[in-house]
PDB file of C-alpha atoms in Angstrom:
ATOM      1  CA  MET A 185      -8.456  44.999  -4.002  1.00  0.00           C
ATOM      2  CA  LEU A 186      -9.175  41.323  -4.576  1.00  0.00           C
ATOM      3  CA  ALA A 187      -6.667  40.374  -2.711  1.00  0.00           C
ATOM      4  CA  TYR A 188      -7.405  42.163   0.418  1.00  0.00           C
ATOM      5  CA  ILE A 189     -10.777  40.942   0.550  1.00  0.00           C
ATOM      6  CA  ILE A 190      -9.553  36.508  -0.044  1.00  0.00           C
ATOM      7  CA  ARG A 191      -7.089  37.869   2.724  1.00  0.00           C
ATOM      8  CA  ARG A 192      -9.429  39.508   4.753  1.00  0.00           C
ATOM      9  CA  VAL A 193     -11.982  36.625   3.968  1.00  0.00           C
ATOM     10  CA  PHE A 194      -9.170  33.976   5.580  1.00  0.00           C
ATOM     11  CA  GLN A 195      -8.818  36.091   8.501  1.00  0.00           C
ATOM     12  CA  SER A 196     -12.499  36.375   9.120  1.00  0.00           C
ATOM     13  CA  VAL A 197     -12.613  32.056   8.966  1.00  0.00           C
ATOM     14  CA  ILE A 198      -9.904  31.669  11.318  1.00  0.00           C
ATOM     15  CA  VAL A 199     -11.555  34.088  14.103  1.00  0.00           C
ATOM     16  CA  LEU A 200     -14.413  31.888  13.369  1.00  0.00           C
ATOM     17  CA  LEU A 201     -12.696  28.804  14.514  1.00  0.00           C
ATOM     18  CA  VAL A 202     -11.089  30.168  17.180  1.00  0.00           C
ATOM     19  CA  VAL A 203     -13.727  31.736  18.752  1.00  0.00           C
ATOM     20  CA  GLY A 204     -16.294  28.345  18.136  1.00  0.00           C
ATOM     21  CA  LEU A 205     -13.287  26.297  19.776  1.00  0.00           C
ATOM     22  CA  VAL A 206     -13.235  28.535  22.717  1.00  0.00           C
ATOM     23  CA  ALA A 207     -17.086  28.777  23.216  1.00  0.00           C
ATOM     24  CA  PHE A 208     -17.702  25.110  22.752  1.00  0.00           C
ATOM     25  CA  SER A 209     -14.953  24.336  25.951  1.00  0.00           C
ATOM     26  CA  MET A 210     -16.347  27.156  28.253  1.00  0.00           C
ATOM     27  CA  PHE A 211     -20.136  25.068  27.467  1.00  0.00           C
ATOM     28  CA  ARG A 212     -17.943  21.681  29.219  1.00  0.00           C
ATOM     29  CA  PHE A 213     -18.168  24.214  32.809  1.00  0.00           C
ATOM     30  CA  VAL A 214     -21.150  25.376  32.952  1.00  0.00           C
ATOM     31  CA  GLY A 215     -22.704  21.676  34.055  1.00  0.00           C
ATOM     32  CA  ASP A 216     -24.175  18.525  32.788  1.00  0.00           C
ATOM     33  CA  PRO A 217     -27.267  18.861  30.597  1.00  0.00           C
ATOM     34  CA  VAL A 218     -28.085  15.189  31.599  1.00  0.00           C
ATOM     35  CA  ASP A 219     -28.617  16.491  35.205  1.00  0.00           C
ATOM     36  CA  ASN A 220     -31.539  19.016  34.151  1.00  0.00           C
ATOM     37  CA  MET A 221     -32.377  16.090  31.282  1.00  0.00           C
ATOM     38  CA  LEU A 222     -33.493  13.447  33.533  1.00  0.00           C
ATOM     39  CA  GLY A 223     -35.166  13.241  36.815  1.00  0.00           C
ATOM     40  CA  GLN A 224     -34.181  12.350  40.665  1.00  0.00           C
ATOM     41  CA  GLU A 225     -34.989   8.661  39.758  1.00  0.00           C
ATOM     42  CA  ARG A 226     -32.628   7.621  37.063  1.00  0.00           C
ATOM     43  CA  THR A 227     -30.416   5.476  36.883  1.00  0.00           C
ATOM     44  CA  GLN A 228     -26.806   4.863  35.562  1.00  0.00           C
ATOM     45  CA  THR A 229     -28.193   2.852  32.737  1.00  0.00           C
ATOM     46  CA  ASP A 230     -30.198   5.762  31.980  1.00  0.00           C
ATOM     47  CA  ILE A 231     -27.628   8.251  32.125  1.00  0.00           C
ATOM     48  CA  ASP A 232     -25.112   6.061  29.993  1.00  0.00           C
ATOM     49  CA  ARG A 233     -27.831   6.021  27.377  1.00  0.00           C
ATOM     50  CA  LEU A 234     -28.883   9.820  26.885  1.00  0.00           C
ATOM     51  CA  ARG A 235     -25.287  10.882  27.350  1.00  0.00           C
ATOM     52  CA  THR A 236     -24.625   8.526  23.788  1.00  0.00           C
ATOM     53  CA  ASP A 237     -27.936  10.001  22.514  1.00  0.00           C
ATOM     54  CA  LEU A 238     -26.662  13.332  22.646  1.00  0.00           C
ATOM     55  CA  GLY A 239     -23.326  12.133  21.833  1.00  0.00           C
ATOM     56  CA  LEU A 240     -21.205  13.179  24.934  1.00  0.00           C
ATOM     57  CA  ASP A 241     -19.644   9.353  25.342  1.00  0.00           C
ATOM     58  CA  LYS A 242     -17.723  11.370  22.455  1.00  0.00           C
ATOM     59  CA  PRO A 243     -13.848  12.934  22.960  1.00  0.00           C
ATOM     60  CA  PHE A 244     -14.101  16.533  23.067  1.00  0.00           C
ATOM     61  CA  PRO A 245     -12.611  16.512  19.552  1.00  0.00           C
ATOM     62  CA  VAL A 246     -14.945  14.663  17.928  1.00  0.00           C
ATOM     63  CA  GLN A 247     -17.916  16.614  19.457  1.00  0.00           C
ATOM     64  CA  TYR A 248     -16.371  20.013  18.444  1.00  0.00           C
ATOM     65  CA  PHE A 249     -15.433  19.077  14.155  1.00  0.00           C
ATOM     66  CA  LYS A 250     -19.297  17.285  14.041  1.00  0.00           C
ATOM     67  CA  PHE A 251     -20.746  20.438  15.920  1.00  0.00           C
ATOM     68  CA  LEU A 252     -18.852  22.490  12.980  1.00  0.00           C
ATOM     69  CA  GLN A 253     -20.354  20.352  10.122  1.00  0.00           C
ATOM     70  CA  GLY A 254     -23.353  20.771  11.427  1.00  0.00           C
ATOM     71  CA  ALA A 255     -23.025  24.473  12.100  1.00  0.00           C
ATOM     72  CA  VAL A 256     -21.883  24.887   8.354  1.00  0.00           C
ATOM     73  CA  GLN A 257     -25.378  23.493   6.382  1.00  0.00           C
ATOM     74  CA  GLY A 258     -27.302  25.056   8.830  1.00  0.00           C
ATOM     75  CA  ASN A 259     -27.989  22.402  11.596  1.00  0.00           C
ATOM     76  CA  PHE A 260     -27.297  22.972  15.358  1.00  0.00           C
ATOM     77  CA  GLY A 261     -28.498  19.905  16.473  1.00  0.00           C
ATOM     78  CA  VAL A 262     -31.632  19.687  19.099  1.00  0.00           C
ATOM     79  CA  SER A 263     -31.949  21.459  21.929  1.00  0.00           C
ATOM     80  CA  TYR A 264     -31.538  19.523  25.194  1.00  0.00           C
ATOM     81  CA  ARG A 265     -34.695  21.485  26.916  1.00  0.00           C
ATOM     82  CA  GLN A 266     -37.334  21.857  24.544  1.00  0.00           C
ATOM     83  CA  GLY A 267     -36.537  18.863  22.377  1.00  0.00           C
ATOM     84  CA  ARG A 268     -36.375  20.376  18.942  1.00  0.00           C
ATOM     85  CA  PRO A 269     -34.208  21.399  16.437  1.00  0.00           C
ATOM     86  CA  VAL A 270     -32.380  24.384  17.763  1.00  0.00           C
ATOM     87  CA  SER A 271     -32.416  26.479  14.094  1.00  0.00           C
ATOM     88  CA  THR A 272     -36.208  25.903  13.653  1.00  0.00           C
ATOM     89  CA  ILE A 273     -36.126  27.730  17.514  1.00  0.00           C
ATOM     90  CA  ILE A 274     -33.777  30.153  16.506  1.00  0.00           C
ATOM     91  CA  ALA A 275     -35.464  31.362  13.208  1.00  0.00           C
ATOM     92  CA  GLU A 276     -39.046  31.624  15.660  1.00  0.00           C
ATOM     93  CA  ARG A 277     -36.651  34.341  17.930  1.00  0.00           C
ATOM     94  CA  ALA A 278     -35.089  35.885  15.041  1.00  0.00           C
ATOM     95  CA  PRO A 279     -37.587  38.612  14.106  1.00  0.00           C
ATOM     96  CA  ALA A 280     -38.441  39.895  17.794  1.00  0.00           C
ATOM     97  CA  THR A 281     -33.925  40.694  17.713  1.00  0.00           C
ATOM     98  CA  LEU A 282     -33.882  41.889  14.276  1.00  0.00           C
ATOM     99  CA  GLU A 283     -36.862  44.056  14.705  1.00  0.00           C
ATOM    100  CA  LEU A 284     -35.412  46.002  18.171  1.00  0.00           C
ATOM    101  CA  ALA A 285     -32.119  46.133  16.726  1.00  0.00           C
ATOM    102  CA  LEU A 286     -33.466  48.092  13.184  1.00  0.00           C
ATOM    103  CA  VAL A 287     -35.393  50.277  15.264  1.00  0.00           C
ATOM    104  CA  SER A 288     -32.448  50.970  17.494  1.00  0.00           C
ATOM    105  CA  GLY A 289     -29.869  51.617  15.314  1.00  0.00           C
ATOM    106  CA  PHE A 290     -31.719  54.074  13.422  1.00  0.00           C
ATOM    107  CA  LEU A 291     -32.464  56.031  16.359  1.00  0.00           C
ATOM    108  CA  ALA A 292     -29.092  55.930  16.846  1.00  0.00           C
ATOM    109  CA  ILE A 293     -27.450  56.617  13.545  1.00  0.00           C
ATOM    110  CA  SER A 294     -30.107  59.116  12.594  1.00  0.00           C
ATOM    111  CA  ILE A 295     -30.078  61.243  16.146  1.00  0.00           C
ATOM    112  CA  GLY A 296     -26.659  60.307  16.544  1.00  0.00           C
ATOM    113  CA  ILE A 297     -25.477  62.267  13.679  1.00  0.00           C
ATOM    114  CA  ALA A 298     -27.903  65.069  13.949  1.00  0.00           C
ATOM    115  CA  LEU A 299     -26.644  65.476  17.359  1.00  0.00           C
ATOM    116  CA  GLY A 300     -23.448  65.262  16.488  1.00  0.00           C
ATOM    117  CA  VAL A 301     -23.305  68.246  13.720  1.00  0.00           C
ATOM    118  CA  PHE A 302     -25.464  70.529  15.668  1.00  0.00           C
ATOM    119  CA  THR A 303     -22.925  70.434  18.612  1.00  0.00           C
ATOM    120  CA  ALA A 304     -20.496  70.542  16.531  1.00  0.00           C
ATOM    121  CA  ILE A 305     -21.557  73.586  14.574  1.00  0.00           C
ATOM    122  CA  ARG A 306     -23.601  75.047  17.853  1.00  0.00           C
ATOM    123  CA  ARG A 307     -20.432  73.958  20.313  1.00  0.00           C
ATOM    124  CA  ASN A 308     -20.719  77.259  22.191  1.00  0.00           C
ATOM    125  CA  GLY A 309     -24.192  77.394  22.232  1.00  0.00           C
ATOM    126  CA  ILE A 310     -26.504  76.605  25.710  1.00  0.00           C
ATOM    127  CA  ALA A 311     -28.497  73.759  23.317  1.00  0.00           C
ATOM    128  CA  ALA A 312     -25.321  71.837  22.504  1.00  0.00           C
ATOM    129  CA  ASN A 313     -24.102  72.203  26.406  1.00  0.00           C
ATOM    130  CA  THR A 314     -27.284  70.822  27.627  1.00  0.00           C
ATOM    131  CA  ILE A 315     -27.383  67.823  25.304  1.00  0.00           C
ATOM    132  CA  MET A 316     -23.351  67.189  25.826  1.00  0.00           C
ATOM    133  CA  THR A 317     -24.375  66.906  29.128  1.00  0.00           C
ATOM    134  CA  LEU A 318     -27.172  64.574  29.029  1.00  0.00           C
ATOM    135  CA  SER A 319     -25.450  62.555  26.644  1.00  0.00           C
ATOM    136  CA  LEU A 320     -23.348  61.671  29.978  1.00  0.00           C
ATOM    137  CA  ILE A 321     -26.124  60.025  30.886  1.00  0.00           C
ATOM    138  CA  GLY A 322     -26.499  57.212  28.340  1.00  0.00           C
ATOM    139  CA  VAL A 323     -22.840  56.752  28.142  1.00  0.00           C
ATOM    140  CA  SER A 324     -22.500  56.333  32.085  1.00  0.00           C
ATOM    141  CA  LEU A 325     -26.028  54.837  32.905  1.00  0.00           C
ATOM    142  CA  PRO A 326     -25.659  50.956  32.555  1.00  0.00           C
ATOM    143  CA  THR A 327     -28.425  49.681  30.439  1.00  0.00           C
ATOM    144  CA  PHE A 328     -30.306  47.448  32.702  1.00  0.00           C
ATOM    145  CA  LEU A 329     -30.680  50.944  34.835  1.00  0.00           C
ATOM    146  CA  ILE A 330     -31.304  52.919  31.684  1.00  0.00           C
ATOM    147  CA  GLY A 331     -34.851  50.594  31.310  1.00  0.00           C
ATOM    148  CA  ILE A 332     -35.981  49.909  34.682  1.00  0.00           C
ATOM    149  CA  LEU A 333     -35.999  53.904  34.532  1.00  0.00           C
ATOM    150  CA  LEU A 334     -38.109  54.206  31.950  1.00  0.00           C
ATOM    151  CA  ILE A 335     -39.954  51.645  33.041  1.00  0.00           C
ATOM    152  CA  TYR A 336     -41.086  53.595  36.127  1.00  0.00           C
ATOM    153  CA  ILE A 337     -41.883  56.658  34.232  1.00  0.00           C
ATOM    154  CA  PHE A 338     -43.533  55.772  31.204  1.00  0.00           C
ATOM    155  CA  SER A 339     -45.034  52.742  32.818  1.00  0.00           C
ATOM    156  CA  VAL A 340     -45.697  52.655  35.861  1.00  0.00           C
ATOM    157  CA  GLU A 341     -46.326  56.090  36.992  1.00  0.00           C
ATOM    158  CA  LEU A 342     -47.024  57.997  33.555  1.00  0.00           C
ATOM    159  CA  ASP A 343     -49.176  54.550  32.258  1.00  0.00           C
ATOM    160  CA  LEU A 344     -48.243  55.490  28.555  1.00  0.00           C
ATOM    161  CA  LEU A 345     -46.752  52.046  26.978  1.00  0.00           C
ATOM    162  CA  PRO A 346     -45.777  48.483  28.080  1.00  0.00           C
ATOM    163  CA  SER A 347     -43.553  47.318  30.312  1.00  0.00           C
ATOM    164  CA  PHE A 348     -43.272  43.786  28.698  1.00  0.00           C
ATOM    165  CA  GLY A 349     -43.485  41.653  26.147  1.00  0.00           C
ATOM    166  CA  ARG A 350     -43.586  42.496  22.490  1.00  0.00           C
ATOM    167  CA  GLY A 351     -47.484  43.395  21.975  1.00  0.00           C
ATOM    168  CA  GLU A 352     -49.324  41.816  18.994  1.00  0.00           C
ATOM    169  CA  THR A 353     -48.105  40.513  16.041  1.00  0.00           C
ATOM    170  CA  VAL A 354     -48.666  39.349  12.310  1.00  0.00           C
ATOM    171  CA  GLN A 355     -47.734  36.774  11.093  1.00  0.00           C
ATOM    172  CA  ILE A 356     -46.108  37.272   6.915  1.00  0.00           C
ATOM    173  CA  GLY A 357     -45.087  33.806   5.635  1.00  0.00           C
ATOM    174  CA  GLY A 358     -41.968  32.994   8.115  1.00  0.00           C
ATOM    175  CA  TRP A 359     -42.000  36.474   9.957  1.00  0.00           C
ATOM    176  CA  SER A 360     -44.050  37.653  12.455  1.00  0.00           C
ATOM    177  CA  THR A 361     -44.004  41.333  12.828  1.00  0.00           C
ATOM    178  CA  GLY A 362     -45.158  43.747  15.431  1.00  0.00           C
ATOM    179  CA  PHE A 363     -44.647  46.692  12.802  1.00  0.00           C
ATOM    180  CA  LEU A 364     -47.687  46.508  11.927  1.00  0.00           C
ATOM    181  CA  THR A 365     -50.293  46.249  14.759  1.00  0.00           C
ATOM    182  CA  ALA A 366     -50.267  49.559  17.185  1.00  0.00           C
ATOM    183  CA  SER A 367     -49.391  47.475  20.260  1.00  0.00           C
ATOM    184  CA  GLY A 368     -46.829  46.170  18.577  1.00  0.00           C
ATOM    185  CA  LEU A 369     -45.233  49.734  18.042  1.00  0.00           C
ATOM    186  CA  LYS A 370     -45.995  51.146  21.291  1.00  0.00           C
ATOM    187  CA  ALA A 371     -43.611  47.768  23.045  1.00  0.00           C
ATOM    188  CA  LEU A 372     -40.856  48.544  20.711  1.00  0.00           C
ATOM    189  CA  ILE A 373     -40.608  52.055  22.197  1.00  0.00           C
ATOM    190  CA  LEU A 374     -38.492  51.673  25.425  1.00  0.00           C
ATOM    191  CA  PRO A 375     -37.187  48.484  24.765  1.00  0.00           C
ATOM    192  CA  SER A 376     -35.476  50.471  21.387  1.00  0.00           C
ATOM    193  CA  ILE A 377     -34.443  53.383  23.231  1.00  0.00           C
ATOM    194  CA  THR A 378     -32.989  51.830  26.320  1.00  0.00           C
ATOM    195  CA  LEU A 379     -31.052  49.865  23.491  1.00  0.00           C
ATOM    196  CA  GLY A 380     -30.060  52.690  21.206  1.00  0.00           C
ATOM    197  CA  LEU A 381     -29.340  54.759  23.607  1.00  0.00           C
ATOM    198  CA  TYR A 382     -25.650  53.764  24.388  1.00  0.00           C
ATOM    199  CA  GLN A 383     -24.611  53.921  20.756  1.00  0.00           C
ATOM    200  CA  MET A 384     -26.427  57.001  19.916  1.00  0.00           C
ATOM    201  CA  THR A 385     -24.914  59.188  22.803  1.00  0.00           C
ATOM    202  CA  LEU A 386     -21.288  57.530  21.122  1.00  0.00           C
ATOM    203  CA  ILE A 387     -21.960  57.936  17.962  1.00  0.00           C
ATOM    204  CA  MET A 388     -23.078  61.228  18.606  1.00  0.00           C
ATOM    205  CA  ARG A 389     -19.809  62.210  20.783  1.00  0.00           C
ATOM    206  CA  LEU A 390     -17.166  61.081  17.593  1.00  0.00           C
ATOM    207  CA  VAL A 391     -19.002  62.847  15.338  1.00  0.00           C
ATOM    208  CA  ARG A 392     -18.965  66.228  17.357  1.00  0.00           C
ATOM    209  CA  SER A 393     -15.062  65.256  17.896  1.00  0.00           C
ATOM    210  CA  GLU A 394     -14.392  64.284  14.117  1.00  0.00           C
ATOM    211  CA  MET A 395     -16.350  67.117  13.169  1.00  0.00           C
ATOM    212  CA  LEU A 396     -14.744  69.786  15.177  1.00  0.00           C
ATOM    213  CA  GLU A 397     -11.269  68.687  13.974  1.00  0.00           C
ATOM    214  CA  VAL A 398     -12.140  68.749   9.917  1.00  0.00           C
ATOM    215  CA  LEU A 399     -13.577  72.105  10.842  1.00  0.00           C
ATOM    216  CA  ARG A 400     -10.272  73.815  11.339  1.00  0.00           C
ATOM    217  CA  ALA A 401      -8.705  71.988   8.330  1.00  0.00           C
ATOM    218  CA  ASP A 402      -6.493  74.345   6.287  1.00  0.00           C
ATOM    219  CA  TYR A 403      -9.276  73.426   3.528  1.00  0.00           C
ATOM    220  CA  VAL A 404     -11.906  74.472   5.363  1.00  0.00           C
ATOM    221  CA  ARG A 405     -10.605  77.989   5.965  1.00  0.00           C
ATOM    222  CA  PHE A 406      -9.825  78.111   2.396  1.00  0.00           C
ATOM    223  CA  ALA A 407     -13.529  77.597   1.498  1.00  0.00           C
ATOM    224  CA  ARG A 408     -14.696  80.067   3.836  1.00  0.00           C
ATOM    225  CA  ALA A 409     -12.039  82.202   2.250  1.00  0.00           C
ATOM    226  CA  ARG A 410     -13.491  82.010  -1.315  1.00  0.00           C
ATOM    227  CA  GLY A 411     -17.029  83.508  -0.186  1.00  0.00           C
ATOM    228  CA  LEU A 412     -18.525  79.502  -0.169  1.00  0.00           C
ATOM    229  CA  ALA A 413     -21.968  79.434   2.810  1.00  0.00           C
ATOM    230  CA  GLU A 414     -21.311  77.920   6.203  1.00  0.00           C
ATOM    231  CA  ARG A 415     -24.250  75.311   5.267  1.00  0.00           C
ATOM    232  CA  ALA A 416     -22.196  74.446   1.986  1.00  0.00           C
ATOM    233  CA  ILE A 417     -19.302  74.064   4.297  1.00  0.00           C
ATOM    234  CA  ASN A 418     -20.332  71.884   6.747  1.00  0.00           C
ATOM    235  CA  PHE A 419     -22.570  69.937   4.848  1.00  0.00           C
ATOM    236  CA  ARG A 420     -21.119  69.462   1.350  1.00  0.00           C
ATOM    237  CA  HIS A 421     -17.530  69.514   2.648  1.00  0.00           C
ATOM    238  CA  ALA A 422     -17.075  69.030   6.391  1.00  0.00           C
ATOM    239  CA  LEU A 423     -19.510  66.489   6.886  1.00  0.00           C
ATOM    240  CA  LYS A 424     -18.178  64.077   4.330  1.00  0.00           C
ATOM    241  CA  ASN A 425     -15.310  64.062   5.393  1.00  0.00           C
ATOM    242  CA  THR A 426     -16.561  63.611   9.313  1.00  0.00           C
ATOM    243  CA  LEU A 427     -17.917  60.459   8.295  1.00  0.00           C
ATOM    244  CA  VAL A 428     -15.333  58.191   6.734  1.00  0.00           C
ATOM    245  CA  PRO A 429     -13.944  57.216   9.941  1.00  0.00           C
ATOM    246  CA  VAL A 430     -17.578  57.163  11.553  1.00  0.00           C
ATOM    247  CA  ILE A 431     -18.426  54.318   9.731  1.00  0.00           C
ATOM    248  CA  THR A 432     -16.013  51.763  11.044  1.00  0.00           C
ATOM    249  CA  VAL A 433     -17.361  52.792  14.783  1.00  0.00           C
ATOM    250  CA  THR A 434     -21.148  53.243  13.409  1.00  0.00           C
ATOM    251  CA  GLY A 435     -20.541  49.140  11.636  1.00  0.00           C
ATOM    252  CA  LEU A 436     -18.978  47.962  15.115  1.00  0.00           C
ATOM    253  CA  GLN A 437     -22.237  49.604  16.829  1.00  0.00           C
ATOM    254  CA  LEU A 438     -24.498  48.206  15.089  1.00  0.00           C
ATOM    255  CA  GLY A 439     -23.129  44.896  15.674  1.00  0.00           C
ATOM    256  CA  SER A 440     -23.071  44.749  19.183  1.00  0.00           C
ATOM    257  CA  ILE A 441     -26.571  46.364  19.892  1.00  0.00           C
ATOM    258  CA  ILE A 442     -27.597  42.569  18.388  1.00  0.00           C
ATOM    259  CA  ALA A 443     -25.473  40.969  20.359  1.00  0.00           C
ATOM    260  CA  PHE A 444     -25.850  43.193  23.947  1.00  0.00           C
ATOM    261  CA  ALA A 445     -29.900  43.153  23.167  1.00  0.00           C
ATOM    262  CA  ILE A 446     -29.677  39.970  25.651  1.00  0.00           C
ATOM    263  CA  ILE A 447     -29.791  42.461  29.031  1.00  0.00           C
ATOM    264  CA  THR A 448     -32.686  44.866  27.013  1.00  0.00           C
ATOM    265  CA  GLU A 449     -34.246  41.493  26.381  1.00  0.00           C
ATOM    266  CA  THR A 450     -34.263  40.541  29.512  1.00  0.00           C
ATOM    267  CA  VAL A 451     -35.338  43.449  31.178  1.00  0.00           C
ATOM    268  CA  PHE A 452     -38.525  44.421  28.874  1.00  0.00           C
ATOM    269  CA  GLN A 453     -39.027  40.306  29.074  1.00  0.00           C
ATOM    270  CA  TRP A 454     -38.507  40.683  24.723  1.00  0.00           C
ATOM    271  CA  PRO A 455     -38.872  37.520  23.230  1.00  0.00           C
ATOM    272  CA  GLY A 456     -35.795  37.670  21.065  1.00  0.00           C
ATOM    273  CA  VAL A 457     -32.682  35.483  20.482  1.00  0.00           C
ATOM    274  CA  GLY A 458     -31.018  37.293  23.805  1.00  0.00           C
ATOM    275  CA  LEU A 459     -33.776  35.757  26.165  1.00  0.00           C
ATOM    276  CA  LEU A 460     -33.616  32.148  24.585  1.00  0.00           C
ATOM    277  CA  PHE A 461     -29.990  32.081  25.392  1.00  0.00           C
ATOM    278  CA  ILE A 462     -30.711  33.109  29.160  1.00  0.00           C
ATOM    279  CA  ASN A 463     -33.004  30.279  29.326  1.00  0.00           C
ATOM    280  CA  ALA A 464     -30.164  27.709  27.844  1.00  0.00           C
ATOM    281  CA  ILE A 465     -27.887  28.763  30.209  1.00  0.00           C
ATOM    282  CA  GLN A 466     -30.362  28.436  33.234  1.00  0.00           C
ATOM    283  CA  PHE A 467     -30.855  24.944  31.780  1.00  0.00           C
ATOM    284  CA  VAL A 468     -27.740  23.254  30.623  1.00  0.00           C
ATOM    285  CA  ASP A 469     -28.858  23.701  26.731  1.00  0.00           C
ATOM    286  CA  ILE A 470     -25.789  23.521  24.859  1.00  0.00           C
ATOM    287  CA  PRO A 471     -26.731  23.193  21.437  1.00  0.00           C
ATOM    288  CA  VAL A 472     -28.526  26.108  21.254  1.00  0.00           C
ATOM    289  CA  MET A 473     -25.985  28.857  23.318  1.00  0.00           C
ATOM    290  CA  ALA A 474     -23.199  27.254  21.514  1.00  0.00           C
ATOM    291  CA  ALA A 475     -25.380  28.332  18.268  1.00  0.00           C
ATOM    292  CA  TYR A 476     -25.998  31.554  19.903  1.00  0.00           C
ATOM    293  CA  LEU A 477     -22.457  32.598  19.995  1.00  0.00           C
ATOM    294  CA  MET A 478     -21.593  30.855  16.836  1.00  0.00           C
ATOM    295  CA  LEU A 479     -24.869  33.887  14.325  1.00  0.00           C
ATOM    296  CA  ILE A 480     -23.275  36.962  16.820  1.00  0.00           C
ATOM    297  CA  SER A 481     -19.495  35.691  15.914  1.00  0.00           C
ATOM    298  CA  VAL A 482     -20.676  35.438  11.934  1.00  0.00           C
ATOM    299  CA  MET A 483     -22.741  38.668  12.036  1.00  0.00           C
ATOM    300  CA  PHE A 484     -19.482  40.095  13.708  1.00  0.00           C
ATOM    301  CA  VAL A 485     -17.686  39.073  11.838  1.00  0.00           C
ATOM    302  CA  GLY A 486     -19.743  39.639   8.731  1.00  0.00           C
ATOM    303  CA  ILE A 487     -19.996  43.371   9.584  1.00  0.00           C
ATOM    304  CA  ASN A 488     -15.976  44.378  10.216  1.00  0.00           C
ATOM    305  CA  LEU A 489     -15.865  42.525   6.901  1.00  0.00           C
ATOM    306  CA  ILE A 490     -17.795  45.279   4.962  1.00  0.00           C
ATOM    307  CA  VAL A 491     -17.507  48.040   7.220  1.00  0.00           C
ATOM    308  CA  ASP A 492     -13.521  47.044   6.081  1.00  0.00           C
ATOM    309  CA  LEU A 493     -14.014  47.338   2.067  1.00  0.00           C
ATOM    310  CA  LEU A 494     -15.959  49.715   2.738  1.00  0.00           C
ATOM    311  CA  TYR A 495     -13.537  51.446   3.951  1.00  0.00           C
ATOM    312  CA  PHE A 496     -11.302  50.509   1.198  1.00  0.00           C
ATOM    313  CA  ALA A 497     -13.376  51.722  -1.015  1.00  0.00           C
ATOM    314  CA  ILE A 498     -14.160  55.000   0.369  1.00  0.00           C
ATOM    315  CA  ASP A 499     -10.489  55.741   1.825  1.00  0.00           C
ATOM    316  CA  PRO A 500      -8.442  56.899  -1.649  1.00  0.00           C
ATOM    317  CA  ARG A 501      -4.996  56.052   0.640  1.00  0.00           C
ATOM    318  CA  LEU A 502      -5.916  52.971   1.619  1.00  0.00           C
ATOM    319  CA  ARG A 503      -5.973  52.192  -1.635  1.00  0.00           C
ATOM    320  CA  VAL A 504      -2.960  53.440  -2.484  1.00  0.00           C
ATOM    321  CA  ASP A 505      -0.806  51.503   0.185  1.00  0.00           C
ATOM    322  CA  GLY A 506      -2.577  47.608  -1.012  1.00  0.00           C
ATOM    323  CA  ARG A 507      -0.906  48.904  -4.291  1.00  0.00           C
ATOM    324  CA  THR A 508       2.736  49.936  -3.352  1.00  0.00           C
ATOM    325  CA  ALA A 509       2.526  47.204  -0.691  1.00  0.00           C
TER     326      ALA A 509
END
């Protein structure tokens, strides 16, 4: 077990270094931040001085090493656009994104698993077939189009829910939350549905597929032959074995909820880190872009590592293979 953990942690560190190098290299082709920071009457002396202050006059390996050195300490530099520490800016925007991801993830997992089990147990019923047909909408339609449709129906036509913004928030220490206000909760509904709909349908279809395969297994037939109740067979035996392969996909989908919140935050003008990243691209704010991608990479690698360890702990076959390898 210890050797497996060490190997996975080492692989995770290598992935982070490669992602950081690729991201930092790509930003060199986005544009020159000096052009956006200085006015039209700038002189060559002003340009050279600003490049020196920002460290852009140094070779690329030196810039990258300095970035990694600061990133390990939680220091991602100063925003070219706002002139404030990047870590402070991200800390201000993170609560909005994390709350949106938390609600979306909860809806995707709870409703996805419930509908997946229902459509597997009642696979020939009208309700199950209707749900499977409607699930194609969540899989097929792009996220931005789903968001626009929800805004048109519930904000424009019915005037029930807000179409943009986060609503009123309450400051608790260094954390701003919208869970404690009515407008904040209403503002969460449309973005969370938009962000979690694709993951919900994916989890539902995966659970249904795995559940149907488990229900055809020999030990389920044996359980029925022993006279066990269908409820016990479905939920005590079949569902437990169904969720083992679902854990991996679900964990990665939770990471993608935060990573792909960019589109949802742009559609609903949600003041999170995704919208911050889009604005940073427009103004060639390299420190903000690099910090965002590094944090997303750390999150993905961390979730993947946790999922691998959970899978290793749950599935005894992996433990046996690890001892014999």
